[in-house]
Amino acid sequence: MEPLTRRPRRLRRTAAIRRLVSETRLSTADLIAPLFVAEGLDAPNAISSLPGYFQHSLDSLVDEISLLATNGVSAVMLFGLPSKKDALGSEASSEEGILQVAIRRVKQEFGDDVVVMADLCLDEFTDHGHCGVLDGLGNVDNDATLVRYQEMARAQAAAGVDFVGPSGMMDGQVAAIREALDDAGNIDVGILAYSVKYVSGLYGPFRDAVNVEIAGGGDRKSYQQDVANRREALVEVQLDVEQGADIVMVKPAVTYLDIIADVAHVVDVPVAAYQVSGEYSMIMAAAERGWIDGDAVALEQLTAIKRAGADMILTYFASALAPMLNG
Ligand code: PBG
């Protein structure tokens, strides 16, 4: 038999060779840890549908961020759980609202060593659980919501946030927030826009984590993207970049690798991807049963998200995997 000229296995023969030719490298610098902080807690509260994850008190939040930073993860995305909710989500923009208190505390402890991002959305704060305020018919009122988002942006910026993360999928949200930030002199506060966000069944554990239930069994189909659509993701991204998004995000991640690849091809800003709560919990649940090796699958999926084109990943695996990754 003639010898083969191309033998791809030559590049897989030893660990050192494989390392040399690896096209995708995952590092702790790529990771952003989503973290939940609840008003009025004295101790962390385990979230049963997100195994290994907690609603934090202010003190345990600081401890968790210290640990993350020690292990090389220096970016966090904060989600706040208020003790009072109302129709307008008033606590989302009040100076003493839990998110603002947490941002101030984290900035005070870590200064510029940690990149502090915060979710900018109303669902955790409204009694009806929608991402915006409602009109007389009970529908989410896009433009009235933008005014609330501007108030949230100003409050988070005043507390010292580095990046706001608008996740409500209102049209024009990036432009509205950019204007509010600039008018208040916060020209250096960035926007990590959840540009592409699909209506997904994979947000279930998150809603437990933040105690959100949509009133009347409602859903977010009128503002989040239809799972069936691919091209419209590019429209969303283009609009957000034009409106001033500094970083664009695709969410969920693993189920939408085609979208991450499309977006990474067309934009000239960094691309983030969010491996969401359901994507985390499915791995944890199967691993608990001994059906898969959880760490291996988590690393495989994070590598796939980067290989698809993401520059950074929001993941609930950040703290567990950081010790296994390079800096
Ligand atoms: C909205 C928001 C959601 C998530 C992040 N920001 C929930 C939703 O849109 O219903 C979900 C994240 C996850 O599932 O991990 N504030």
CSV table of C-alpha atoms and ligand atoms in Angstrom, one decimal:
chain,number,residue,atom,x,y,z
A,1,MET,CA,0.0,0.0,0.0
A,2,GLU,CA,1.2,3.5,-0.9
A,3,PRO,CA,2.1,5.6,2.2
A,4,LEU,CA,-0.5,8.3,2.8
A,5,THR,CA,0.8,11.8,2.3
A,6,ARG,CA,-1.6,13.5,4.7
A,7,ARG,CA,-1.9,11.9,8.1
A,8,PRO,CA,-4.0,14.2,10.3
A,9,ARG,CA,-3.3,12.0,13.3
A,10,ARG,CA,0.3,13.2,13.3
A,11,LEU,CA,-1.0,16.4,14.9
A,12,ARG,CA,-2.8,14.5,17.6
A,13,ARG,CA,0.0,12.1,18.7
A,14,THR,CA,1.1,13.7,22.0
A,15,ALA,CA,-0.3,16.2,24.4
A,16,ALA,CA,2.4,18.7,23.6
A,17,ILE,CA,1.6,18.5,19.9
A,18,ARG,CA,-2.1,18.8,20.5
A,19,ARG,CA,-1.5,21.8,22.7
A,20,LEU,CA,0.6,23.4,20.0
A,21,VAL,CA,-1.9,23.1,17.2
A,22,SER,CA,-5.0,23.8,19.3
A,23,GLU,CA,-7.1,26.5,17.5
A,24,THR,CA,-9.2,27.5,20.5
A,25,ARG,CA,-7.9,28.3,24.0
A,26,LEU,CA,-10.1,28.7,27.0
A,27,SER,CA,-8.8,30.9,29.8
A,28,THR,CA,-10.1,32.4,33.0
A,29,ALA,CA,-9.8,35.8,31.2
A,30,ASP,CA,-12.6,34.8,29.0
A,31,LEU,CA,-15.1,34.2,31.8
A,32,ILE,CA,-17.7,36.4,33.4
A,33,ALA,CA,-19.5,35.0,36.4
A,34,PRO,CA,-23.2,35.7,36.8
A,35,LEU,CA,-23.9,36.3,40.5
A,36,PHE,CA,-27.2,36.8,42.4
A,37,VAL,CA,-27.5,39.2,45.4
A,38,ALA,CA,-30.6,39.3,47.5
A,39,GLU,CA,-31.8,42.1,49.7
A,40,GLY,CA,-32.1,41.3,53.4
A,41,LEU,CA,-30.1,38.0,53.4
A,42,ASP,CA,-27.6,37.3,56.2
A,43,ALA,CA,-26.3,34.2,54.7
A,44,PRO,CA,-26.2,32.7,51.2
A,45,ASN,CA,-29.2,30.7,50.1
A,46,ALA,CA,-28.8,27.7,47.9
A,47,ILE,CA,-30.7,27.6,44.6
A,48,SER,CA,-32.0,24.1,44.2
A,49,SER,CA,-32.4,24.2,40.4
A,50,LEU,CA,-28.9,25.6,40.0
A,51,PRO,CA,-26.8,23.1,42.0
A,52,GLY,CA,-23.8,24.7,43.6
A,53,TYR,CA,-25.2,28.2,43.1
A,54,PHE,CA,-26.5,30.7,45.6
A,55,GLN,CA,-28.4,33.8,46.2
A,56,HIS,CA,-25.8,35.9,48.0
A,57,SER,CA,-25.9,38.3,50.9
A,58,LEU,CA,-23.7,41.3,50.4
A,59,ASP,CA,-20.9,39.7,52.5
A,60,SER,CA,-21.0,36.4,50.7
A,61,LEU,CA,-21.1,38.2,47.4
A,62,VAL,CA,-17.8,39.8,48.3
A,63,ASP,CA,-16.3,36.5,49.4
A,64,GLU,CA,-17.3,34.8,46.2
A,65,ILE,CA,-15.8,37.6,44.1
A,66,SER,CA,-12.6,37.4,46.1
A,67,LEU,CA,-12.4,33.7,45.3
A,68,LEU,CA,-13.1,34.2,41.7
A,69,ALA,CA,-10.5,36.9,41.4
A,70,THR,CA,-7.9,34.7,43.2
A,71,ASN,CA,-8.6,32.0,40.6
A,72,GLY,CA,-8.3,34.5,37.7
A,73,VAL,CA,-11.9,35.4,36.9
A,74,SER,CA,-12.1,39.1,37.2
A,75,ALA,CA,-15.5,40.0,35.6
A,76,VAL,CA,-18.9,39.5,37.2
A,77,MET,CA,-22.5,40.2,36.1
A,78,LEU,CA,-24.7,41.1,39.0
A,79,PHE,CA,-28.4,40.3,39.3
A,80,GLY,CA,-30.4,41.9,42.2
A,81,LEU,CA,-33.3,40.4,44.1
A,82,PRO,CA,-35.3,43.2,45.8
A,83,SER,CA,-37.5,42.5,48.9
A,84,LYS,CA,-40.3,44.7,47.4
A,85,LYS,CA,-41.7,44.5,43.9
A,86,ASP,CA,-44.2,46.8,42.2
A,87,ALA,CA,-45.6,47.4,38.7
A,88,LEU,CA,-42.9,49.9,37.7
A,89,GLY,CA,-40.0,48.0,39.3
A,90,SER,CA,-39.2,51.0,41.4
A,91,GLU,CA,-36.3,49.3,43.3
A,92,ALA,CA,-34.4,48.8,40.0
A,93,SER,CA,-33.5,52.5,39.9
A,94,SER,CA,-33.6,53.7,43.5
A,95,GLU,CA,-30.3,54.7,45.0
A,96,GLU,CA,-30.8,52.2,47.9
A,97,GLY,CA,-32.0,49.4,45.6
A,98,ILE,CA,-30.1,46.2,46.1
A,99,LEU,CA,-28.3,46.3,42.8
A,100,GLN,CA,-27.0,49.8,43.4
A,101,VAL,CA,-26.0,48.8,47.0
A,102,ALA,CA,-24.2,45.7,45.7
A,103,ILE,CA,-22.4,47.6,42.9
A,104,ARG,CA,-21.1,50.2,45.4
A,105,ARG,CA,-19.9,47.6,47.8
A,106,VAL,CA,-18.1,45.5,45.2
A,107,LYS,CA,-16.5,48.6,43.7
A,108,GLN,CA,-15.4,49.7,47.1
A,109,GLU,CA,-13.9,46.3,47.9
A,110,PHE,CA,-12.2,45.6,44.5
A,111,GLY,CA,-11.9,48.9,42.7
A,112,ASP,CA,-10.8,48.5,39.1
A,113,ASP,CA,-9.4,45.0,39.7
A,114,VAL,CA,-12.8,43.5,39.0
A,115,VAL,CA,-15.0,44.4,36.0
A,116,VAL,CA,-18.4,45.0,37.5
A,117,MET,CA,-21.4,44.5,35.1
A,118,ALA,CA,-25.0,44.6,36.1
A,119,ASP,CA,-28.2,43.3,34.5
A,120,LEU,CA,-30.3,46.2,33.3
A,121,CYS,CA,-33.8,44.8,33.1
A,122,LEU,CA,-37.0,45.2,35.1
A,123,ASP,CA,-38.2,41.6,35.5
A,124,GLU,CA,-36.5,41.0,38.8
A,125,PHE,CA,-38.2,44.1,40.2
A,126,THR,CA,-41.7,44.1,38.7
A,127,ASP,CA,-44.6,42.3,40.5
A,128,HIS,CA,-45.8,41.0,37.1
A,129,GLY,CA,-42.4,39.6,36.1
A,130,HIS,CA,-42.2,41.2,32.7
A,131,CYS,CA,-39.0,42.9,31.5
A,132,GLY,CA,-40.8,46.2,31.0
A,133,VAL,CA,-43.7,48.3,32.2
A,134,LEU,CA,-47.2,47.4,31.0
A,135,ASP,CA,-49.7,49.5,29.1
A,136,GLY,CA,-53.4,49.7,29.9
A,137,LEU,CA,-54.0,46.4,28.1
A,138,GLY,CA,-51.3,44.5,30.0
A,139,ASN,CA,-48.8,44.5,27.1
A,140,VAL,CA,-45.2,45.5,27.6
A,141,ASP,CA,-44.9,49.2,26.5
A,142,ASN,CA,-41.6,49.5,24.7
A,143,ASP,CA,-41.1,53.2,24.8
A,144,ALA,CA,-42.3,53.7,28.4
A,145,THR,CA,-39.9,50.9,29.4
A,146,LEU,CA,-37.0,52.8,27.7
A,147,VAL,CA,-37.5,55.6,30.2
A,148,ARG,CA,-37.2,53.2,33.1
A,149,TYR,CA,-34.1,51.7,31.6
A,150,GLN,CA,-32.6,55.2,31.4
A,151,GLU,CA,-33.3,55.6,35.1
A,152,MET,CA,-31.7,52.3,35.9
A,153,ALA,CA,-28.6,53.1,33.8
A,154,ARG,CA,-28.2,56.4,35.6
A,155,ALA,CA,-28.6,54.7,39.0
A,156,GLN,CA,-26.1,51.9,38.2
A,157,ALA,CA,-23.6,54.4,36.8
A,158,ALA,CA,-23.9,56.6,39.9
A,159,ALA,CA,-23.1,53.4,41.9
A,160,GLY,CA,-19.9,52.8,39.9
A,161,VAL,CA,-20.8,50.1,37.5
A,162,ASP,CA,-18.3,49.4,34.6
A,163,PHE,CA,-20.8,48.0,32.1
A,164,VAL,CA,-24.5,47.9,32.1
A,165,GLY,CA,-26.1,44.8,30.6
A,166,PRO,CA,-29.5,45.6,29.0
A,167,SER,CA,-31.3,42.3,28.7
A,168,GLY,CA,-34.9,43.2,28.1
A,169,MET,CA,-35.0,43.2,24.3
A,170,MET,CA,-36.8,46.5,24.0
A,171,ASP,CA,-36.3,48.2,20.6
A,172,GLY,CA,-34.0,51.2,20.9
A,173,GLN,CA,-32.7,50.3,24.4
A,174,VAL,CA,-29.0,50.7,23.6
A,175,ALA,CA,-29.5,54.2,22.2
A,176,ALA,CA,-31.7,55.3,25.1
A,177,ILE,CA,-29.3,54.0,27.7
A,178,ARG,CA,-26.2,55.5,25.9
A,179,GLU,CA,-28.0,58.9,25.8
A,180,ALA,CA,-28.9,58.7,29.5
A,181,LEU,CA,-25.3,57.7,30.4
A,182,ASP,CA,-23.7,60.5,28.3
A,183,ASP,CA,-26.1,63.2,29.5
A,184,ALA,CA,-25.2,62.4,33.1
A,185,GLY,CA,-21.5,62.6,32.2
A,186,ASN,CA,-20.9,58.8,32.4
A,187,ILE,CA,-19.2,58.6,29.1
A,188,ASP,CA,-16.9,55.8,30.2
A,189,VAL,CA,-19.6,53.4,31.4
A,190,GLY,CA,-19.9,50.7,28.7
A,191,ILE,CA,-22.8,48.8,27.4
A,192,LEU,CA,-22.7,45.0,27.1
A,193,ALA,CA,-25.9,44.5,25.1
A,194,TYR,CA,-27.9,41.4,25.1
A,195,SER,CA,-28.4,42.0,21.4
A,196,VAL,CA,-29.6,38.5,20.5
A,197,LYS,CA,-31.8,36.9,23.0
A,198,TYR,CA,-34.2,34.1,22.2
A,199,VAL,CA,-37.4,33.0,23.9
A,200,SER,CA,-35.9,29.9,25.5
A,201,GLY,CA,-37.0,27.2,27.8
A,202,LEU,CA,-33.5,27.2,29.1
A,203,TYR,CA,-34.1,30.2,31.5
A,204,GLY,CA,-36.1,28.1,34.0
A,205,PRO,CA,-33.6,27.7,36.7
A,206,PHE,CA,-32.7,31.4,36.5
A,207,ARG,CA,-36.3,32.4,37.1
A,208,ASP,CA,-36.1,30.3,40.3
A,209,ALA,CA,-32.8,32.0,41.2
A,210,VAL,CA,-34.4,35.5,41.0
A,211,ASN,CA,-37.9,34.5,42.2
A,212,VAL,CA,-39.5,35.7,38.9
A,213,GLU,CA,-42.8,34.3,37.7
A,214,ILE,CA,-44.6,35.9,34.8
A,215,ALA,CA,-48.1,36.9,35.8
A,216,GLY,CA,-51.0,34.9,34.4
A,217,GLY,CA,-48.7,32.3,32.9
A,218,GLY,CA,-47.5,34.9,30.4
A,219,ASP,CA,-44.4,34.6,28.2
A,220,ARG,CA,-41.8,36.9,26.5
A,221,LYS,CA,-42.7,36.0,22.9
A,222,SER,CA,-43.5,39.5,22.0
A,223,TYR,CA,-40.1,40.9,22.8
A,224,GLN,CA,-37.5,38.0,22.8
A,225,GLN,CA,-36.6,36.4,19.5
A,226,ASP,CA,-38.3,33.5,17.9
A,227,VAL,CA,-36.2,30.3,18.1
A,228,ALA,CA,-36.9,29.6,14.4
A,229,ASN,CA,-35.2,32.7,13.1
A,230,ARG,CA,-31.5,33.2,12.2
A,231,ARG,CA,-31.3,36.3,10.0
A,232,GLU,CA,-33.0,38.5,12.4
A,233,ALA,CA,-30.2,38.1,14.9
A,234,LEU,CA,-28.0,40.1,12.5
A,235,VAL,CA,-30.6,42.9,12.4
A,236,GLU,CA,-30.6,43.0,16.2
A,237,VAL,CA,-26.8,43.1,16.4
A,238,GLN,CA,-26.4,45.7,13.7
A,239,LEU,CA,-29.0,48.0,15.4
A,240,ASP,CA,-27.2,47.6,18.7
A,241,VAL,CA,-23.8,48.4,17.3
A,242,GLU,CA,-25.1,51.5,15.5
A,243,GLN,CA,-26.7,52.6,18.8
A,244,GLY,CA,-23.4,52.3,20.7
A,245,ALA,CA,-23.1,48.8,22.1
A,246,ASP,CA,-19.5,48.2,23.2
A,247,ILE,CA,-19.9,44.4,23.4
A,248,VAL,CA,-22.8,42.4,21.9
A,249,MET,CA,-24.1,39.2,23.3
A,250,VAL,CA,-25.8,36.1,22.1
A,251,LYS,CA,-28.0,34.1,24.5
A,252,PRO,CA,-28.4,31.2,25.1
A,253,ALA,CA,-25.0,29.9,23.8
A,254,VAL,CA,-24.8,26.2,23.2
A,255,THR,CA,-28.1,25.9,21.5
A,256,TYR,CA,-27.3,28.9,19.3
A,257,LEU,CA,-23.7,28.3,18.1
A,258,ASP,CA,-24.8,29.0,14.5
A,259,ILE,CA,-25.9,32.5,15.6
A,260,ILE,CA,-22.7,33.1,17.5
A,261,ALA,CA,-20.7,32.2,14.4
A,262,ASP,CA,-22.9,34.5,12.2
A,263,VAL,CA,-22.5,37.4,14.6
A,264,ALA,CA,-18.8,37.0,15.1
A,265,HIS,CA,-18.4,37.2,11.3
A,266,VAL,CA,-20.1,40.5,10.9
A,267,VAL,CA,-19.3,42.7,13.9
A,268,ASP,CA,-16.1,44.5,14.8
A,269,VAL,CA,-16.9,44.7,18.5
A,270,PRO,CA,-16.2,41.9,21.0
A,271,VAL,CA,-18.8,39.1,21.1
A,272,ALA,CA,-20.0,37.6,24.3
A,273,ALA,CA,-22.2,34.5,24.8
A,274,TYR,CA,-24.3,33.5,27.7
A,275,GLN,CA,-24.3,29.8,28.6
A,276,VAL,CA,-27.6,30.1,30.5
A,277,SER,CA,-29.0,28.5,33.6
A,278,GLY,CA,-30.7,25.6,31.8
A,279,GLU,CA,-27.6,24.8,29.9
A,280,TYR,CA,-25.7,24.6,33.2
A,281,SER,CA,-28.3,22.7,35.1
A,282,MET,CA,-28.7,20.0,32.5
A,283,ILE,CA,-25.0,19.2,32.7
A,284,MET,CA,-25.1,19.3,36.6
A,285,ALA,CA,-28.2,17.0,36.7
A,286,ALA,CA,-26.7,14.4,34.3
A,287,ALA,CA,-23.4,14.5,36.1
A,288,GLU,CA,-25.1,14.0,39.5
A,289,ARG,CA,-26.6,10.8,38.1
A,290,GLY,CA,-23.2,9.7,37.0
A,291,TRP,CA,-24.3,9.7,33.3
A,292,ILE,CA,-21.7,12.2,32.1
A,293,ASP,CA,-18.4,13.7,33.4
A,294,GLY,CA,-19.7,17.1,34.3
A,295,ASP,CA,-16.4,19.0,34.2
A,296,ALA,CA,-15.4,17.4,30.9
A,297,VAL,CA,-18.7,18.3,29.3
A,298,ALA,CA,-18.6,21.8,30.7
A,299,LEU,CA,-15.2,22.4,29.3
A,300,GLU,CA,-16.2,20.9,26.0
A,301,GLN,CA,-19.2,23.2,25.7
A,302,LEU,CA,-17.3,26.3,26.7
A,303,THR,CA,-14.6,25.5,24.1
A,304,ALA,CA,-17.4,25.0,21.5
A,305,ILE,CA,-18.8,28.5,22.4
A,306,LYS,CA,-15.4,30.0,21.9
A,307,ARG,CA,-14.7,28.0,18.7
A,308,ALA,CA,-18.0,29.3,17.3
A,309,GLY,CA,-16.6,32.8,17.7
A,310,ALA,CA,-17.4,34.2,21.2
A,311,ASP,CA,-14.6,36.2,22.8
A,312,MET,CA,-16.1,35.9,26.3
A,313,ILE,CA,-18.6,33.7,28.1
A,314,LEU,CA,-21.0,34.3,30.9
A,315,THR,CA,-21.1,31.0,32.7
A,316,TYR,CA,-22.3,29.5,36.0
A,317,PHE,CA,-19.2,27.2,35.7
A,318,ALA,CA,-16.8,30.1,36.1
A,319,SER,CA,-15.9,29.4,39.7
A,320,ALA,CA,-15.9,25.6,39.5
A,321,LEU,CA,-13.7,25.5,36.4
A,322,ALA,CA,-11.4,28.4,36.9
A,323,PRO,CA,-8.8,26.4,38.9
A,324,MET,CA,-8.6,24.0,35.9
A,325,LEU,CA,-7.9,26.7,33.3
A,326,ASN,CA,-4.9,28.8,32.4
A,327,GLY,CA,-4.9,32.5,33.4
B,1,PBG,C1,-33.6,39.1,32.3
B,1,PBG,C2,-32.7,37.9,32.2
B,1,PBG,C3,-33.0,36.6,32.1
B,1,PBG,C4,-31.8,35.9,32.1
B,1,PBG,C5,-30.8,36.8,32.1
B,1,PBG,N1,-31.4,38.1,32.2
B,1,PBG,C6,-34.3,35.9,32.2
B,1,PBG,C7,-35.3,36.0,31.1
B,1,PBG,O1,-35.2,36.7,30.1
B,1,PBG,O2,-36.4,35.5,31.4
B,1,PBG,C8,-31.6,34.4,32.0
B,1,PBG,C9,-30.3,33.9,32.3
B,1,PBG,C10,-30.2,32.4,32.5
B,1,PBG,O3,-31.1,31.6,32.3
B,1,PBG,O4,-29.1,32.0,32.9
B,1,PBG,N2,-33.3,39.9,33.4
